[in-house]
PDB file of C-alpha atoms in Angstrom:
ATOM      1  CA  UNK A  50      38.342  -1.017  56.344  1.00 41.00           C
ATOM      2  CA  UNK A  51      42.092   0.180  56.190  1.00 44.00           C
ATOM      3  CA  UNK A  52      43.403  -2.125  58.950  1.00 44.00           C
ATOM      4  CA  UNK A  53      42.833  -5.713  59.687  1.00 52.00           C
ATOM      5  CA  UNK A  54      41.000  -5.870  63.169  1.00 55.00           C
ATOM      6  CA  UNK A  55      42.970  -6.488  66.492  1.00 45.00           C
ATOM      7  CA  UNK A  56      41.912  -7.564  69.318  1.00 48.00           C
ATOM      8  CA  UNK A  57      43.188  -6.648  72.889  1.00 47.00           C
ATOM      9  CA  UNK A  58      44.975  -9.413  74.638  1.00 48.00           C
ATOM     10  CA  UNK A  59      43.865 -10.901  77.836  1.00 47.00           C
ATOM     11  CA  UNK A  60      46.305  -9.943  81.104  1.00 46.00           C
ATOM     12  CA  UNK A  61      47.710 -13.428  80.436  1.00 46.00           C
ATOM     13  CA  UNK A  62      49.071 -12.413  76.488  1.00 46.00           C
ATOM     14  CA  UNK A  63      50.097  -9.290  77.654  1.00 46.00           C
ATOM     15  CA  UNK A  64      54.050 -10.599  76.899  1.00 47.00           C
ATOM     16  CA  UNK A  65      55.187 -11.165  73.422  1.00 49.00           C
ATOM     17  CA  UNK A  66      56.274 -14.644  72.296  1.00 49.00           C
ATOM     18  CA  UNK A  67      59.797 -14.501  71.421  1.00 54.00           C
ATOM     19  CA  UNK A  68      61.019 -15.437  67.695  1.00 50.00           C
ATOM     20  CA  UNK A  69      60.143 -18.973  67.733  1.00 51.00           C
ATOM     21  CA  UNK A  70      57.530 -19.257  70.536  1.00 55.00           C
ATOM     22  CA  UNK A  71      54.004 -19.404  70.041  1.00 52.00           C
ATOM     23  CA  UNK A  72      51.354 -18.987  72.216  1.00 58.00           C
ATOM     24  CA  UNK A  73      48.454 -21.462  72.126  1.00 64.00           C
ATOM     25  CA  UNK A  74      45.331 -20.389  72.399  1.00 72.00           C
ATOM     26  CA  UNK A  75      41.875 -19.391  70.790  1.00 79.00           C
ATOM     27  CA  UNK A  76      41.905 -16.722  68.246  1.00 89.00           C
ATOM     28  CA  UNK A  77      39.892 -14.027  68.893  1.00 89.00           C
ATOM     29  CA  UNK A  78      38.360 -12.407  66.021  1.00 93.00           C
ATOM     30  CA  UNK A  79      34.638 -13.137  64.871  1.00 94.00           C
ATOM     31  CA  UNK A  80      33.609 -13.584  61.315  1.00 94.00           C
ATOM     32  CA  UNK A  81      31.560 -11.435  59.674  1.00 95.00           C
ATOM     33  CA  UNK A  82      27.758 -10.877  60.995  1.00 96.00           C
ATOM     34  CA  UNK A  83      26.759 -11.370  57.430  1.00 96.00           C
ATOM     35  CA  UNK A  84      28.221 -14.821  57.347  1.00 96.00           C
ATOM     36  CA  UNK A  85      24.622 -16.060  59.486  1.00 97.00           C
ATOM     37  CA  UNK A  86      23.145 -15.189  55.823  1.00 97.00           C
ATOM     38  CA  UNK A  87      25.794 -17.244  54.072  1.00 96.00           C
ATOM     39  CA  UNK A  88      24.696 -20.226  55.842  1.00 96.00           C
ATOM     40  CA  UNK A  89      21.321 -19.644  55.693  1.00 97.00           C
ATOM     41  CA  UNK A  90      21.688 -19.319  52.209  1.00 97.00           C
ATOM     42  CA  UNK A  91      23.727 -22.231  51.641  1.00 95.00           C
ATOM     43  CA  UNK A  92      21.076 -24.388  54.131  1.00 96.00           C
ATOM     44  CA  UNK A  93      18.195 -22.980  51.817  1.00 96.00           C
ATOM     45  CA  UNK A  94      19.639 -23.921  48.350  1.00 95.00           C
ATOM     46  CA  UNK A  95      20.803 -27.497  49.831  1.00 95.00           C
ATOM     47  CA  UNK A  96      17.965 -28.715  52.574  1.00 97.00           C
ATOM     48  CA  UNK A  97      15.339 -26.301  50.159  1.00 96.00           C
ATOM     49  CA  UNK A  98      15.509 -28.173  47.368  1.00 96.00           C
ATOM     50  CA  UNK A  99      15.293 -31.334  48.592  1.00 96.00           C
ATOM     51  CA  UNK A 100      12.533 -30.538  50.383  1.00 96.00           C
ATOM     52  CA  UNK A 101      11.100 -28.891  47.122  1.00 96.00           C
ATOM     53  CA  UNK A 102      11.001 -31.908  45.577  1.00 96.00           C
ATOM     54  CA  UNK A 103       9.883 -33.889  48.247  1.00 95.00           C
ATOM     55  CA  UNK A 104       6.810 -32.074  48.374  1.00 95.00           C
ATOM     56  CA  UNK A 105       6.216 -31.458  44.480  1.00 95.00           C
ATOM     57  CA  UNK A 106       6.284 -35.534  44.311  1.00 94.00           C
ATOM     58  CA  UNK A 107       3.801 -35.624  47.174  1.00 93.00           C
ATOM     59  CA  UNK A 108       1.328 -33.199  44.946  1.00 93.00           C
ATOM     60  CA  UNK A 109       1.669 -34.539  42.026  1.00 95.00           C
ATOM     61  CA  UNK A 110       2.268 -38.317  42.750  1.00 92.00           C
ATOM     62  CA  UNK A 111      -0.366 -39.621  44.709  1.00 91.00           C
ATOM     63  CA  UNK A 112       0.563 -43.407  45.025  1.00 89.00           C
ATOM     64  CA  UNK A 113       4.026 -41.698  46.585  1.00 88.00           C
ATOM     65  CA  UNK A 114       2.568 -40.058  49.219  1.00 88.00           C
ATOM     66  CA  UNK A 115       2.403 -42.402  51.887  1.00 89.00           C
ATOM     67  CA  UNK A 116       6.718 -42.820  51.192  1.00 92.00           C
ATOM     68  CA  UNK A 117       6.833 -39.367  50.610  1.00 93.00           C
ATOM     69  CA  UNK A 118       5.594 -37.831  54.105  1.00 92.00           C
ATOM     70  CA  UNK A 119       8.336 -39.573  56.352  1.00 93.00           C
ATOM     71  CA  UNK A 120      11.358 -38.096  54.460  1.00 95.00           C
ATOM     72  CA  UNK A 121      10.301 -35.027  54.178  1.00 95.00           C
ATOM     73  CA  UNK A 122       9.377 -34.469  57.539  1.00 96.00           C
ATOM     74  CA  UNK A 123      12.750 -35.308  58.239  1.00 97.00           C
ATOM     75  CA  UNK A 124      14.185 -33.191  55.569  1.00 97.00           C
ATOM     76  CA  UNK A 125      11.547 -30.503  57.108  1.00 97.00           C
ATOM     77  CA  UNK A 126      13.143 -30.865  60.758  1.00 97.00           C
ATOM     78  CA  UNK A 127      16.841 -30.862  59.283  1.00 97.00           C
ATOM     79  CA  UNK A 128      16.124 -27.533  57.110  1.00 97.00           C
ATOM     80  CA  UNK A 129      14.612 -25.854  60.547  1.00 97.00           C
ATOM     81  CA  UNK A 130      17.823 -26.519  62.673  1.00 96.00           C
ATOM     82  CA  UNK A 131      20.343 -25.999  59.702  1.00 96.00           C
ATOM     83  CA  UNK A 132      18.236 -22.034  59.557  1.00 96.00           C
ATOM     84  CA  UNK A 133      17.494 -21.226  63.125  1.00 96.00           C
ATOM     85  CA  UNK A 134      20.447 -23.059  65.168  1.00 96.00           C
ATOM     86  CA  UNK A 135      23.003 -23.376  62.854  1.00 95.00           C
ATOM     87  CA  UNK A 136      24.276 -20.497  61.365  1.00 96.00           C
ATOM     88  CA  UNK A 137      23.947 -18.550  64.472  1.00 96.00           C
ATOM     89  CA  UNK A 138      25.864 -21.681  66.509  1.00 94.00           C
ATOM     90  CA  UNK A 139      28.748 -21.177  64.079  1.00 94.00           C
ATOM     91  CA  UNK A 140      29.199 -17.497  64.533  1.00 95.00           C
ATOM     92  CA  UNK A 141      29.739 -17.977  67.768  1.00 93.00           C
ATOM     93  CA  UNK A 142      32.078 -20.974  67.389  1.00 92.00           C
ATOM     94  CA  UNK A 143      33.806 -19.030  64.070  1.00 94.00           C
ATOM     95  CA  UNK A 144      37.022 -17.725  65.183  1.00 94.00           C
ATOM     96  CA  UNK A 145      39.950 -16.673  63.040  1.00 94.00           C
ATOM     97  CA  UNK A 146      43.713 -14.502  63.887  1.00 92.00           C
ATOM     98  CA  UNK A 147      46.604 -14.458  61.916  1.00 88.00           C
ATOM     99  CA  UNK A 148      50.002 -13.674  63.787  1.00 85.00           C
ATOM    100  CA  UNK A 149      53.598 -13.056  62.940  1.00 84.00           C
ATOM    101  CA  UNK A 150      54.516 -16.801  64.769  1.00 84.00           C
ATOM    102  CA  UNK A 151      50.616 -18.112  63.646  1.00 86.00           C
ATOM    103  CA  UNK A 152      47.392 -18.782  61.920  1.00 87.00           C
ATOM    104  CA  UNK A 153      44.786 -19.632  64.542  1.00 91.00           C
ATOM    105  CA  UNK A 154      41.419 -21.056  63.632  1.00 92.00           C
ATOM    106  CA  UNK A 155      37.810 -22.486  65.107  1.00 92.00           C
ATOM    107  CA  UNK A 156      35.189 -23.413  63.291  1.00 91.00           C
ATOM    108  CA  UNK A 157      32.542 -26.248  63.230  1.00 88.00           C
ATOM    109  CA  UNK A 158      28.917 -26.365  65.077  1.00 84.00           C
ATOM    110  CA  UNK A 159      28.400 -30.639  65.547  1.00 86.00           C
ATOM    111  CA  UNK A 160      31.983 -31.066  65.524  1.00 90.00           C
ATOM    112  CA  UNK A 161      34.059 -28.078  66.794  1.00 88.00           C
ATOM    113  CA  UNK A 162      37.529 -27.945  65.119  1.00 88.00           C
ATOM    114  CA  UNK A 163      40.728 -25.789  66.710  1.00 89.00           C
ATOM    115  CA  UNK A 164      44.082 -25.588  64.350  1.00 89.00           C
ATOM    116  CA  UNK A 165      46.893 -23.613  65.126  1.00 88.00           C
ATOM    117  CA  UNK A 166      49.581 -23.374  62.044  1.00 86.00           C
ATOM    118  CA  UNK A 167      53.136 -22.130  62.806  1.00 86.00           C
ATOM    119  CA  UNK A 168      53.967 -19.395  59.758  1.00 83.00           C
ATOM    120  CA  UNK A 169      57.050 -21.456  59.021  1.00 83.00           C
ATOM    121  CA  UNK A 170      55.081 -24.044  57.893  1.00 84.00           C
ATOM    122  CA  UNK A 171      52.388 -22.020  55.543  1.00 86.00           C
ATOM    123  CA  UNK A 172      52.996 -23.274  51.808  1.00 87.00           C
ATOM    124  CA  UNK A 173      49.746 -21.192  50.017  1.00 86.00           C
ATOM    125  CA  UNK A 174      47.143 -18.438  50.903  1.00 88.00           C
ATOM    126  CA  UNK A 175      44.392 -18.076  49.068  1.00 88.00           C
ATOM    127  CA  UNK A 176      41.357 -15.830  49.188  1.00 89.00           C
ATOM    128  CA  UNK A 177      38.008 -18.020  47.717  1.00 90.00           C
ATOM    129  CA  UNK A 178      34.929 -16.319  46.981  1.00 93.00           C
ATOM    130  CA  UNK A 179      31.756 -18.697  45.590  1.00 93.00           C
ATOM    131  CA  UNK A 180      28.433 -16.631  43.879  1.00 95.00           C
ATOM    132  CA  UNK A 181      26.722 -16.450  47.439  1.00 94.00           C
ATOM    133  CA  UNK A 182      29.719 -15.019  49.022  1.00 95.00           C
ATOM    134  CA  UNK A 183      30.530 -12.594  46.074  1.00 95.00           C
ATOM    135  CA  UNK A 184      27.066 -11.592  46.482  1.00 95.00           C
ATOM    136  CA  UNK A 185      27.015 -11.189  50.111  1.00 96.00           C
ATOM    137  CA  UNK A 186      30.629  -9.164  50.374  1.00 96.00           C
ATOM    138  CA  UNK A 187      32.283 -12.406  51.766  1.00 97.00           C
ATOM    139  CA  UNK A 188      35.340 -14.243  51.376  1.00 96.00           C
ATOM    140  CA  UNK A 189      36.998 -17.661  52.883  1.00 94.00           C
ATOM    141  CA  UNK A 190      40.692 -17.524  53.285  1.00 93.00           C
ATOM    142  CA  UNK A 191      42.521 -20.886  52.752  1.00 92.00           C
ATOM    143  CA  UNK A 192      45.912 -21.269  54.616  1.00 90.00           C
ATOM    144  CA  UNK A 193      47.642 -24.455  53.225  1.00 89.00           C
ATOM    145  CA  UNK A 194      50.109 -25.909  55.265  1.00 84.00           C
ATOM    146  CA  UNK A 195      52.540 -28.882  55.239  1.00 78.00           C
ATOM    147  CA  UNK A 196      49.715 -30.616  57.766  1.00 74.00           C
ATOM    148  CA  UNK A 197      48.141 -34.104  56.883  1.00 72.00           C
ATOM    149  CA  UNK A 198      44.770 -32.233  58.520  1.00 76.00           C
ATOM    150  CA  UNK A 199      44.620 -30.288  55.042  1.00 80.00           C
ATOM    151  CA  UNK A 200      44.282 -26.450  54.592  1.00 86.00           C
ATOM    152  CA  UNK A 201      42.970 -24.381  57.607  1.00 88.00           C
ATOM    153  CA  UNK A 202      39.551 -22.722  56.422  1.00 90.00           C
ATOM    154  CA  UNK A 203      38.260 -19.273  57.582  1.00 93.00           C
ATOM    155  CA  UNK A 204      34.809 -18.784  56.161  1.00 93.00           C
ATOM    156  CA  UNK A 205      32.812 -15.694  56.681  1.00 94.00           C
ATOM    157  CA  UNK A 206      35.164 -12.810  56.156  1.00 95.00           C
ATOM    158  CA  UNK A 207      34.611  -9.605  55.084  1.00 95.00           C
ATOM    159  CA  UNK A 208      36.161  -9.575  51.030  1.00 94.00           C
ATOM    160  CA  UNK A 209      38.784  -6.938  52.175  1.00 94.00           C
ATOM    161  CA  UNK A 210      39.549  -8.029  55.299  1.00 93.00           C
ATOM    162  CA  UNK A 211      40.130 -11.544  53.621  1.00 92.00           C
ATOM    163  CA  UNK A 212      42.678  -9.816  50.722  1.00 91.00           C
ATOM    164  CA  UNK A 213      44.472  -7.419  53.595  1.00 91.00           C
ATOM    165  CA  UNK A 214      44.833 -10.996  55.625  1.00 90.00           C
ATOM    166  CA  UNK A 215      45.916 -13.233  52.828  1.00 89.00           C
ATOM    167  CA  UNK A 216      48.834 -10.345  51.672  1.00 88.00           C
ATOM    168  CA  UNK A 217      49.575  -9.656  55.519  1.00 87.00           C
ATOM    169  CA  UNK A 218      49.957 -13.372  55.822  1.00 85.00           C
ATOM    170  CA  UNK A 219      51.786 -14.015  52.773  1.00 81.00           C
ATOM    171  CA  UNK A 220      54.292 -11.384  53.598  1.00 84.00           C
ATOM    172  CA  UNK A 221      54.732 -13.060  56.927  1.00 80.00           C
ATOM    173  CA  UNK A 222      55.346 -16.293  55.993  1.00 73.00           C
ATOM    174  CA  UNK A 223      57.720 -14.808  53.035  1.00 73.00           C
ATOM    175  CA  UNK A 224      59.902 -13.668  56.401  1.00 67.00           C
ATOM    176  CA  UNK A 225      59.917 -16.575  58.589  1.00 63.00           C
ATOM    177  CA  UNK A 226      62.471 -18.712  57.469  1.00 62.00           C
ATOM    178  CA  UNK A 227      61.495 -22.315  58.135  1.00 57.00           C
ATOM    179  CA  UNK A 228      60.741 -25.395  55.014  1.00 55.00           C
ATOM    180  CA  UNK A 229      57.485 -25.321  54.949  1.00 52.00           C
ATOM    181  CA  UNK A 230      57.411 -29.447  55.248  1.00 52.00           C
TER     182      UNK A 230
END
């Protein structure tokens, strides 16, 4: 990919902010498709294993067994939503856009979360890839700010979309003048 994606705007963005103003409103990019896998993955090696164990004590424990069943029917019903509701719910919710006057972000599934970050106030951008993701072509891109609310997380993107958007970003923030505090 040689560009970072772009979106059309909607009739009402058609007008550029001026130097200074900001539109608010939902980004519009997705994540990556292959993000679903991600959290599969992640739901697997997290809920799986517990439930692993749950069941290898009920096998070879027999006294257990009667304490064993309840948890890990729970653990059962948890792992089944966490891989068929989950990961999909969050690629829909998963939103990310990066601006000259902005970083926009949604993410969450239980609890949806929606952070807009003037570029004046971007301190850091980083580009974080764990084994899963390097594995799966993925990258999150961390935009630390001078925010209380912490550093605003895009998970799911596409390694080379996340580089192109952390030096595009960087660059930006290099121009705005502003404290970052």
């Amino acid at each position: 990919m040689d560009t970072l994606p772009v979106a059309e705007p909607t009739p009402d963005q058609e007008r550029e902010p001026e130097h200074g103003e900001m539109h608010v409103r939902l980004p519009r990019l997705r994540v990556e498709r292959r993000a679903v896998l991600w959290w599969m993955l992640r739901a697997l090696l997290q809920w799986g294993l517990l439930l692993s164990a749950l069941v290898v004590t009920w096998v070879l424990w027999e006294p257990a067994r009667v304490w064993v069943l309840v948890p890990a029917t729970g653990v059962a019903a948890v792992l089944a939503v966490k891989l068929a509701v989950e990961p999909w719910w969050r690629y829909r919710v998963h939103r990310w856009e990066f601006t000259e006057q902005a970083a926009y972000a949604s993410s969450g599934w239980l609890v949806r979360e929606w952070r807009v970050a003037p570029t004046s106030r971007i301190q850091t951008v980083d580009a974080v890839r764990g084994p899963l993701e390097q594995f799966l072509g993925l990258s999150t891109l961390r935009v630390t700010t001078a925010s209380s609310s912490g550093a605003i997380a895009v998970q799911g993107l596409d390694r080379r979309t996340a580089e192109e958007a952390a030096t595009r970003l960087a660059a930006v923030a290099e121009l705005v003048e502003g404290d970052a505090t």
